[in-house]
mmCIF file of C-alpha atoms and ligand atoms in Angstrom:
data_model
loop_
_atom_site.group_PDB
_atom_site.id
_atom_site.type_symbol
_atom_site.label_atom_id
_atom_site.label_comp_id
_atom_site.label_asym_id
_atom_site.label_seq_id
_atom_site.Cartn_x
_atom_site.Cartn_y
_atom_site.Cartn_z
ATOM 1 C CA UNK A 1463 -4.197 -15.731 58.384
ATOM 2 C CA UNK A 1464 -1.077 -14.783 60.360
ATOM 3 C CA UNK A 1465 -1.216 -11.664 62.491
ATOM 4 C CA UNK A 1466 1.134 -8.962 61.165
ATOM 5 C CA UNK A 1467 3.768 -7.867 63.701
ATOM 6 C CA UNK A 1468 2.919 -4.716 65.621
ATOM 7 C CA UNK A 1469 5.449 -2.323 67.159
ATOM 8 C CA UNK A 1470 4.547 -3.640 70.600
ATOM 9 C CA UNK A 1471 4.586 -7.371 69.773
ATOM 10 C CA UNK A 1472 7.832 -7.395 67.807
ATOM 11 C CA UNK A 1473 9.436 -3.995 67.114
ATOM 12 C CA UNK A 1474 12.366 -5.327 65.099
ATOM 13 C CA UNK A 1475 10.175 -7.436 62.814
ATOM 14 C CA UNK A 1476 7.771 -4.520 62.389
ATOM 15 C CA UNK A 1477 10.670 -2.313 61.322
ATOM 16 C CA UNK A 1478 12.189 -4.831 58.930
ATOM 17 C CA UNK A 1479 8.673 -5.267 57.450
ATOM 18 C CA UNK A 1480 8.521 -1.506 56.915
ATOM 19 C CA UNK A 1481 11.972 -1.481 55.325
ATOM 20 C CA UNK A 1482 10.973 -4.211 52.872
ATOM 21 C CA UNK A 1483 7.551 -2.807 52.028
ATOM 22 C CA UNK A 1484 8.941 0.673 51.362
ATOM 23 C CA UNK A 1485 11.736 -0.755 49.235
ATOM 24 C CA UNK A 1486 9.091 -2.730 47.291
ATOM 25 C CA UNK A 1487 7.153 0.420 46.396
ATOM 26 C CA UNK A 1488 10.225 2.575 45.633
ATOM 27 C CA UNK A 1489 10.026 1.911 41.871
ATOM 28 C CA UNK A 1490 6.341 2.844 41.988
ATOM 29 C CA UNK A 1491 7.320 6.181 43.537
ATOM 30 C CA UNK A 1492 9.822 6.695 40.728
ATOM 31 C CA UNK A 1493 7.222 5.798 38.080
ATOM 32 C CA UNK A 1494 4.541 8.165 39.427
ATOM 33 C CA UNK A 1495 6.870 10.902 40.612
ATOM 34 C CA UNK A 1496 5.828 13.514 38.075
ATOM 35 C CA UNK A 1497 2.136 13.246 38.979
ATOM 36 C CA UNK A 1498 2.768 13.087 42.717
ATOM 37 C CA UNK A 1499 5.247 15.920 42.717
ATOM 38 C CA UNK A 1500 2.948 18.155 40.648
ATOM 39 C CA UNK A 1501 0.941 18.326 43.880
ATOM 40 C CA UNK A 1502 3.719 17.823 46.417
ATOM 41 C CA UNK A 1503 6.429 20.234 45.211
ATOM 42 C CA UNK A 1504 4.702 23.290 46.745
ATOM 43 C CA UNK A 1505 4.994 21.563 50.147
ATOM 44 C CA UNK A 1506 8.745 21.029 49.708
ATOM 45 C CA UNK A 1507 9.076 24.693 48.693
ATOM 46 C CA UNK A 1508 7.143 25.826 51.763
ATOM 47 C CA UNK A 1509 9.189 23.610 54.103
ATOM 48 C CA UNK A 1510 12.520 24.778 52.689
ATOM 49 C CA UNK A 1511 11.361 28.373 53.070
ATOM 50 C CA UNK A 1512 10.156 27.876 56.673
ATOM 51 C CA UNK A 1513 13.487 26.214 57.528
ATOM 52 C CA UNK A 1514 15.347 29.249 56.179
ATOM 53 C CA UNK A 1515 17.485 27.170 53.823
ATOM 54 C CA UNK A 1516 19.661 29.489 51.746
ATOM 55 C CA UNK A 1517 23.047 29.426 50.031
ATOM 56 C CA UNK A 1518 25.646 27.538 52.057
ATOM 57 C CA UNK A 1519 23.138 25.803 54.399
ATOM 58 C CA UNK A 1520 23.819 22.300 55.715
ATOM 59 C CA UNK A 1521 20.533 20.397 55.613
ATOM 60 C CA UNK A 1522 19.373 17.037 56.940
ATOM 61 C CA UNK A 1523 16.304 15.340 55.393
ATOM 62 C CA UNK A 1524 14.815 12.471 57.405
ATOM 63 C CA UNK A 1525 12.752 9.753 55.649
ATOM 64 C CA UNK A 1526 13.561 11.327 52.290
ATOM 65 C CA UNK A 1527 12.069 8.530 50.176
ATOM 66 C CA UNK A 1528 13.279 9.109 46.640
ATOM 67 C CA UNK A 1529 14.627 12.496 47.615
ATOM 68 C CA UNK A 1530 12.186 15.155 48.797
ATOM 69 C CA UNK A 1531 12.489 17.703 50.236
ATOM 70 C CA UNK A 1532 16.239 16.956 50.051
ATOM 71 C CA UNK A 1533 16.585 17.891 46.384
ATOM 72 C CA UNK A 1534 14.570 21.085 46.745
ATOM 73 C CA UNK A 1535 16.840 21.995 49.682
ATOM 74 C CA UNK A 1536 19.927 21.142 47.619
ATOM 75 C CA UNK A 1537 18.869 23.669 44.979
ATOM 76 C CA UNK A 1538 18.324 26.333 47.647
ATOM 77 C CA UNK A 1539 21.600 25.552 49.467
ATOM 78 C CA UNK A 1540 23.626 25.803 46.259
ATOM 79 C CA UNK A 1541 27.143 24.566 45.601
ATOM 80 C CA UNK A 1542 28.496 25.883 48.930
ATOM 81 C CA UNK A 1543 25.768 24.070 50.864
ATOM 82 C CA UNK A 1544 25.165 20.374 51.423
ATOM 83 C CA UNK A 1545 22.234 18.049 51.991
ATOM 84 C CA UNK A 1546 22.154 14.632 53.605
ATOM 85 C CA UNK A 1547 18.986 12.666 52.816
ATOM 86 C CA UNK A 1548 18.307 9.601 54.972
ATOM 87 C CA UNK A 1549 15.779 6.768 54.789
ATOM 88 C CA UNK A 1550 15.188 3.297 56.182
ATOM 89 C CA UNK A 1551 14.582 1.676 52.781
ATOM 90 C CA UNK A 1552 17.705 0.949 50.691
ATOM 91 C CA UNK A 1553 15.858 1.039 47.358
ATOM 92 C CA UNK A 1554 14.430 4.493 48.156
ATOM 93 C CA UNK A 1555 17.947 5.731 48.918
ATOM 94 C CA UNK A 1556 19.344 4.257 45.692
ATOM 95 C CA UNK A 1557 16.670 6.049 43.642
ATOM 96 C CA UNK A 1558 17.162 9.335 45.512
ATOM 97 C CA UNK A 1559 20.847 9.138 44.715
ATOM 98 C CA UNK A 1560 20.127 8.391 41.065
ATOM 99 C CA UNK A 1561 17.766 11.373 40.811
ATOM 100 C CA UNK A 1562 20.318 13.710 42.407
ATOM 101 C CA UNK A 1563 22.874 12.648 39.806
ATOM 102 C CA UNK A 1564 20.374 13.058 36.959
ATOM 103 C CA UNK A 1565 19.555 16.544 38.207
ATOM 104 C CA UNK A 1566 23.247 17.433 38.571
ATOM 105 C CA UNK A 1567 22.873 18.120 42.305
ATOM 106 C CA UNK A 1568 26.323 17.078 43.500
ATOM 107 C CA UNK A 1569 25.745 18.697 46.901
ATOM 108 C CA UNK A 1570 23.069 16.099 47.857
ATOM 109 C CA UNK A 1571 24.164 12.813 49.427
ATOM 110 C CA UNK A 1572 21.965 9.957 50.629
ATOM 111 C CA UNK A 1573 22.411 7.398 53.369
ATOM 112 C CA UNK A 1574 20.398 4.451 54.641
ATOM 113 C CA UNK A 1575 19.552 5.324 58.231
ATOM 114 C CA UNK A 1576 16.817 4.573 60.734
ATOM 115 C CA UNK A 1577 15.317 7.896 61.823
ATOM 116 C CA UNK A 1578 14.586 6.549 65.285
ATOM 117 C CA UNK A 1579 18.330 6.064 65.798
ATOM 118 C CA UNK A 1580 19.557 9.041 63.870
ATOM 119 C CA UNK A 1581 23.258 8.373 63.775
ATOM 120 C CA UNK A 1582 24.586 11.701 62.455
ATOM 121 C CA UNK A 1583 27.093 14.040 64.131
ATOM 122 C CA UNK A 1584 25.528 16.320 66.770
ATOM 123 C CA UNK A 1585 25.159 20.035 66.047
ATOM 124 C CA UNK A 1586 26.211 19.695 62.422
ATOM 125 C CA UNK A 1587 23.159 20.897 60.429
ATOM 126 C CA UNK A 1588 21.530 24.311 60.014
ATOM 127 C CA UNK A 1589 18.155 22.824 59.085
ATOM 128 C CA UNK A 1590 16.400 19.466 59.500
ATOM 129 C CA UNK A 1591 13.396 18.499 57.380
ATOM 130 C CA UNK A 1592 11.006 15.583 57.181
ATOM 131 C CA UNK A 1593 8.121 15.391 54.699
ATOM 132 C CA UNK A 1594 5.458 12.722 55.285
ATOM 133 C CA UNK A 1595 7.811 10.584 57.386
ATOM 134 C CA UNK A 1596 7.486 10.904 61.165
ATOM 135 C CA UNK A 1597 3.880 9.667 61.408
ATOM 136 C CA UNK A 1598 5.017 6.302 60.018
ATOM 137 C CA UNK A 1599 7.474 5.705 62.813
ATOM 138 C CA UNK A 1600 6.976 3.647 65.943
ATOM 139 C CA UNK A 1601 8.647 6.368 67.971
ATOM 140 C CA UNK A 1602 8.272 9.723 66.199
ATOM 141 C CA UNK A 1603 9.538 11.504 69.290
ATOM 142 C CA UNK A 1604 12.884 9.676 69.032
ATOM 143 C CA UNK A 1605 13.171 10.868 65.420
ATOM 144 C CA UNK A 1606 12.376 14.474 66.379
ATOM 145 C CA UNK A 1607 14.837 14.339 69.269
ATOM 146 C CA UNK A 1608 17.460 13.062 66.830
ATOM 147 C CA UNK A 1609 16.725 15.980 64.504
ATOM 148 C CA UNK A 1610 17.014 18.365 67.469
ATOM 149 C CA UNK A 1611 20.397 16.898 68.425
ATOM 150 C CA UNK A 1612 21.629 17.126 64.820
ATOM 151 C CA UNK A 1613 20.945 20.873 64.612
ATOM 152 C CA UNK A 1614 23.279 23.691 65.564
ATOM 153 C CA UNK A 1615 21.867 26.097 68.177
ATOM 154 C CA UNK A 1616 19.439 28.347 66.301
ATOM 155 C CA UNK A 1617 18.934 25.675 63.616
ATOM 156 C CA UNK A 1618 15.388 25.021 62.445
ATOM 157 C CA UNK A 1619 13.407 21.838 62.020
ATOM 158 C CA UNK A 1620 10.356 21.581 59.771
ATOM 159 C CA UNK A 1621 8.207 18.450 59.646
ATOM 160 C CA UNK A 1622 5.060 17.797 57.615
ATOM 161 C CA UNK A 1623 2.429 15.072 58.032
ATOM 162 C CA UNK A 1624 -0.964 14.366 56.469
ATOM 163 C CA UNK A 1625 -3.988 15.800 58.292
ATOM 164 C CA UNK A 1626 -6.388 13.696 60.368
ATOM 165 C CA UNK A 1627 -8.987 11.265 59.020
ATOM 166 C CA UNK A 1628 -11.630 13.089 56.997
ATOM 167 C CA UNK A 1629 -9.172 15.647 55.600
ATOM 168 C CA UNK A 1630 -7.071 13.467 53.258
ATOM 169 C CA UNK A 1631 -9.531 11.994 50.750
ATOM 170 C CA UNK A 1632 -7.013 10.582 48.277
ATOM 171 C CA UNK A 1633 -5.623 8.431 51.075
ATOM 172 C CA UNK A 1634 -8.779 7.354 52.934
ATOM 173 C CA UNK A 1635 -10.954 6.497 49.921
ATOM 174 C CA UNK A 1636 -9.344 3.080 49.256
ATOM 175 C CA UNK A 1637 -9.371 2.093 52.943
ATOM 176 C CA UNK A 1638 -13.068 2.979 53.208
ATOM 177 C CA UNK A 1639 -13.826 0.969 50.066
ATOM 178 C CA UNK A 1640 -11.826 -2.004 51.384
ATOM 179 C CA UNK A 1641 -13.747 -1.931 54.660
ATOM 180 C CA UNK A 1642 -17.031 -2.093 52.780
ATOM 181 C CA UNK A 1643 -16.012 -4.549 50.044
ATOM 182 C CA UNK A 1644 -13.913 -7.089 51.921
ATOM 183 C CA UNK A 1645 -14.435 -6.208 55.573
ATOM 184 C CA UNK A 1646 -10.880 -4.999 55.942
ATOM 185 C CA UNK A 1647 -10.676 -3.863 59.577
ATOM 186 C CA UNK A 1648 -9.791 -0.201 60.135
ATOM 187 C CA UNK A 1649 -6.159 0.502 61.048
ATOM 188 C CA UNK A 1650 -5.692 -0.084 64.779
ATOM 189 C CA UNK A 1651 -5.367 3.372 66.337
ATOM 190 C CA UNK A 1652 -2.123 2.483 68.141
ATOM 191 C CA UNK A 1653 -0.231 1.618 64.933
ATOM 192 C CA UNK A 1654 1.912 4.157 63.112
ATOM 193 C CA UNK A 1655 0.230 5.227 59.877
ATOM 194 C CA UNK A 1656 -0.250 8.053 57.389
ATOM 195 C CA UNK A 1657 -2.957 9.887 59.377
ATOM 196 C CA UNK A 1658 -1.544 9.201 62.813
ATOM 197 C CA UNK A 1659 -0.249 12.676 63.727
ATOM 198 C CA UNK A 1660 -2.715 14.813 61.767
ATOM 199 C CA UNK A 1661 -4.858 16.265 64.545
ATOM 200 C CA UNK A 1662 -4.290 20.057 64.609
ATOM 201 C CA UNK A 1663 -1.624 20.839 67.212
ATOM 202 C CA UNK A 1664 -0.441 17.244 67.587
ATOM 203 C CA UNK A 1665 2.762 17.597 65.580
ATOM 204 C CA UNK A 1666 3.612 20.922 67.237
ATOM 205 C CA UNK A 1667 3.158 19.287 70.634
ATOM 206 C CA UNK A 1668 5.645 16.556 69.692
ATOM 207 C CA UNK A 1669 8.202 19.121 68.537
ATOM 208 C CA UNK A 1670 7.918 20.876 71.901
ATOM 209 C CA UNK A 1671 8.342 17.575 73.696
ATOM 210 C CA UNK A 1672 11.456 16.899 71.599
ATOM 211 C CA UNK A 1673 12.958 20.120 72.968
ATOM 212 C CA UNK A 1674 12.218 22.618 70.192
ATOM 213 C CA UNK A 1675 11.465 26.244 70.978
ATOM 214 C CA UNK A 1676 9.292 28.830 69.164
ATOM 215 C CA UNK A 1677 7.182 26.012 67.751
ATOM 216 C CA UNK A 1678 4.467 26.936 65.252
ATOM 217 C CA UNK A 1679 2.092 24.808 63.202
ATOM 218 C CA UNK A 1680 0.196 25.647 60.038
ATOM 219 C CA UNK A 1681 -2.304 24.023 57.713
ATOM 220 C CA UNK A 1682 -1.310 23.381 54.118
ATOM 221 C CA UNK A 1683 -3.206 21.895 51.202
ATOM 222 C CA UNK A 1684 -1.774 19.352 48.763
ATOM 223 C CA UNK A 1685 -3.829 18.941 45.608
ATOM 224 C CA UNK A 1686 -3.399 15.649 43.775
ATOM 225 C CA UNK A 1687 -4.963 15.384 40.318
ATOM 226 C CA UNK A 1688 -5.394 12.339 38.075
ATOM 227 C CA UNK A 1689 -6.477 12.047 34.457
ATOM 228 C CA UNK A 1690 -9.003 9.288 35.270
ATOM 229 C CA UNK A 1691 -10.210 6.932 38.050
ATOM 230 C CA UNK A 1692 -8.075 4.158 36.593
ATOM 231 C CA UNK A 1693 -4.977 6.334 36.698
ATOM 232 C CA UNK A 1694 -5.707 7.095 40.361
ATOM 233 C CA UNK A 1695 -6.177 3.410 41.161
ATOM 234 C CA UNK A 1696 -2.979 2.395 39.321
ATOM 235 C CA UNK A 1697 -1.093 5.116 41.221
ATOM 236 C CA UNK A 1698 -2.295 3.798 44.589
ATOM 237 C CA UNK A 1699 -1.490 0.197 43.732
ATOM 238 C CA UNK A 1700 2.087 1.072 42.796
ATOM 239 C CA UNK A 1701 2.796 3.584 45.487
ATOM 240 C CA UNK A 1702 0.986 2.976 48.761
ATOM 241 C CA UNK A 1703 3.037 0.837 51.143
ATOM 242 C CA UNK A 1704 0.313 1.027 53.793
ATOM 243 C CA UNK A 1705 -2.375 -0.314 51.450
ATOM 244 C CA UNK A 1706 -0.077 -2.945 50.069
ATOM 245 C CA UNK A 1707 0.560 -4.235 53.585
ATOM 246 C CA UNK A 1708 -3.139 -4.155 54.449
ATOM 247 C CA UNK A 1709 -4.231 -6.072 51.323
ATOM 248 C CA UNK A 1710 -1.279 -8.449 51.089
ATOM 249 C CA UNK A 1711 -3.019 -11.472 52.573
ATOM 250 C CA UNK A 1712 -6.241 -11.156 50.585
ATOM 251 C CA UNK A 1713 -7.051 -13.081 47.420
ATOM 252 C CA UNK A 1714 -6.524 -11.615 43.959
ATOM 253 C CA UNK A 1715 -10.332 -11.506 43.542
ATOM 254 C CA UNK A 1716 -10.780 -9.578 46.780
ATOM 255 C CA UNK A 1717 -8.118 -7.082 45.775
ATOM 256 C CA UNK A 1718 -9.727 -6.677 42.330
ATOM 257 C CA UNK A 1719 -13.021 -5.904 44.026
ATOM 258 C CA UNK A 1720 -11.377 -3.208 46.102
ATOM 259 C CA UNK A 1721 -9.717 -1.551 43.108
ATOM 260 C CA UNK A 1722 -12.916 -1.631 41.039
ATOM 261 C CA UNK A 1723 -14.722 -0.021 43.990
ATOM 262 C CA UNK A 1724 -12.002 2.620 44.255
ATOM 263 C CA UNK A 1725 -12.443 3.511 40.580
ATOM 264 C CA UNK A 1726 -16.227 3.731 40.989
ATOM 265 C CA UNK A 1727 -16.030 6.012 44.012
ATOM 266 C CA UNK A 1728 -13.268 8.173 42.563
ATOM 267 C CA UNK A 1729 -15.875 9.466 40.069
ATOM 268 C CA UNK A 1730 -17.285 11.599 42.878
ATOM 269 C CA UNK A 1731 -14.054 13.632 42.764
ATOM 270 C CA UNK A 1732 -14.247 14.519 39.085
ATOM 271 C CA UNK A 1733 -14.148 18.294 38.778
ATOM 272 C CA UNK A 1734 -15.157 20.656 35.978
ATOM 273 C CA UNK A 1735 -11.805 20.083 34.221
ATOM 274 C CA UNK A 1736 -12.779 16.408 33.854
ATOM 275 C CA UNK A 1737 -9.909 15.286 36.101
ATOM 276 C CA UNK A 1738 -10.112 13.455 39.421
ATOM 277 C CA UNK A 1739 -8.956 16.045 41.942
ATOM 278 C CA UNK A 1740 -8.328 15.528 45.664
ATOM 279 C CA UNK A 1741 -7.629 18.384 48.075
ATOM 280 C CA UNK A 1742 -5.745 17.008 51.052
ATOM 281 C CA UNK A 1743 -4.807 18.584 54.352
ATOM 282 C CA UNK A 1744 -1.210 18.664 55.544
ATOM 283 C CA UNK A 1745 0.054 19.889 58.927
ATOM 284 C CA UNK A 1746 3.445 21.585 58.937
ATOM 285 C CA UNK A 1747 5.232 22.274 62.213
ATOM 286 C CA UNK A 1748 8.499 24.088 62.713
ATOM 287 C CA UNK A 1749 10.695 24.698 65.710
ATOM 288 C CA UNK A 1750 14.070 26.099 66.589
ATOM 289 C CA UNK A 1751 16.863 24.507 68.596
ATOM 290 C CA UNK A 1752 17.607 26.856 71.468
ATOM 291 C CA UNK A 1753 21.071 28.094 72.366
HETATM 292 C C1 LIG B 3023 5.499 8.540 52.486
HETATM 293 S S1 LIG B 3023 7.193 8.259 52.178
HETATM 294 C C2 LIG B 3023 7.749 9.937 52.088
HETATM 295 C C3 LIG B 3023 9.029 10.099 51.368
HETATM 296 C C4 LIG B 3023 9.472 11.541 51.036
HETATM 297 N N1 LIG B 3023 9.892 12.268 52.215
HETATM 298 C C5 LIG B 3023 8.424 12.289 50.291
HETATM 299 O O1 LIG B 3023 7.794 13.170 50.878
HETATM 300 O O2 LIG B 3023 8.229 12.020 49.097
HETATM 301 C C6 LIG B 3023 7.767 7.746 53.758
HETATM 302 C C7 LIG B 3023 9.228 7.327 53.832
HETATM 303 O O3 LIG B 3023 9.537 7.114 55.224
HETATM 304 C C8 LIG B 3023 10.506 6.092 55.306
HETATM 305 N N2 LIG B 3023 10.550 5.586 56.691
HETATM 306 C C9 LIG B 3023 9.584 4.929 57.384
HETATM 307 N N3 LIG B 3023 10.015 4.639 58.629
HETATM 308 C C10 LIG B 3023 11.296 5.114 58.719
HETATM 309 C C11 LIG B 3023 12.294 5.121 59.745
HETATM 310 N N4 LIG B 3023 12.072 4.568 60.939
HETATM 311 N N5 LIG B 3023 13.476 5.706 59.473
HETATM 312 C C12 LIG B 3023 13.730 6.276 58.271
HETATM 313 N N6 LIG B 3023 12.836 6.286 57.255
HETATM 314 C C13 LIG B 3023 11.638 5.727 57.480
HETATM 315 C C14 LIG B 3023 10.019 5.085 54.261
HETATM 316 O O4 LIG B 3023 11.042 4.198 53.883
HETATM 317 C C15 LIG B 3023 9.556 6.019 53.134
HETATM 318 O O5 LIG B 3023 10.586 6.226 52.191
#
């Protein structure tokens, strides 16, 4: 089995791998959007509120995926405002653009851009957002510094990441099953990944290091609910780039074993409504660019 590239061994190959994997799952994000966003929309609303986005605001969204929180910000900024959503994966950007057009949000534009080299004009945005993006980057500090540079003095940045291991059950269940079923090694702690910046205070610390002032962090809860264990498993298979990468070199049989195990263990999350319900921790940090 070949060793996957790590940021340290080959940063460019690692990044192009990320670009491809995220483009591969973009249609999955589109397919499952309604279910995901039923849980995730309140986070976009909270972020847009914390960033003070109102009519006329110019907003930057970094690692927007198929367009959140960019599209929520576009609604709040109104026709006089504007939103630029950016992402590494071209297919994500294409779908974000398509959704903006479907929703009639002409003030939202999307551009393929690496967040670690955020090539946007300095001091040209009132708010900068990033939902579930920075923890996936090799150099999250570079991304946050880029957001800082992009803001006008007094502009606000708001970033959100998943909480630490043990607080995000919908995400860790399949990895735990895969470790048991097929001996999948745990994610090396030095690699970027979904739970990488989730320790309380960690994201706030990075914002301070990036130059932000008046930094505050808060806990948020994202509830994801599925009609059945098989719906949950199908959702993960279509949508999780991290899992897809981790399982890519295993046999079809091994992968089947993992997904059957996931469905079995998901039963433990069935609540009184009969649905499979996961309550997941999110850390939101915000900071202001000083004068
Ligand atoms: C978990 S998705 C989140 C997408 C969206 N913000 C949301 O909350 O629905 C993470 C996104 O980060 C993007 N991403 C990863 N590394 C990136 C980088 N270095 N620069 C820009 N985008 C990146 C991926 O392409 C993917 O679309």
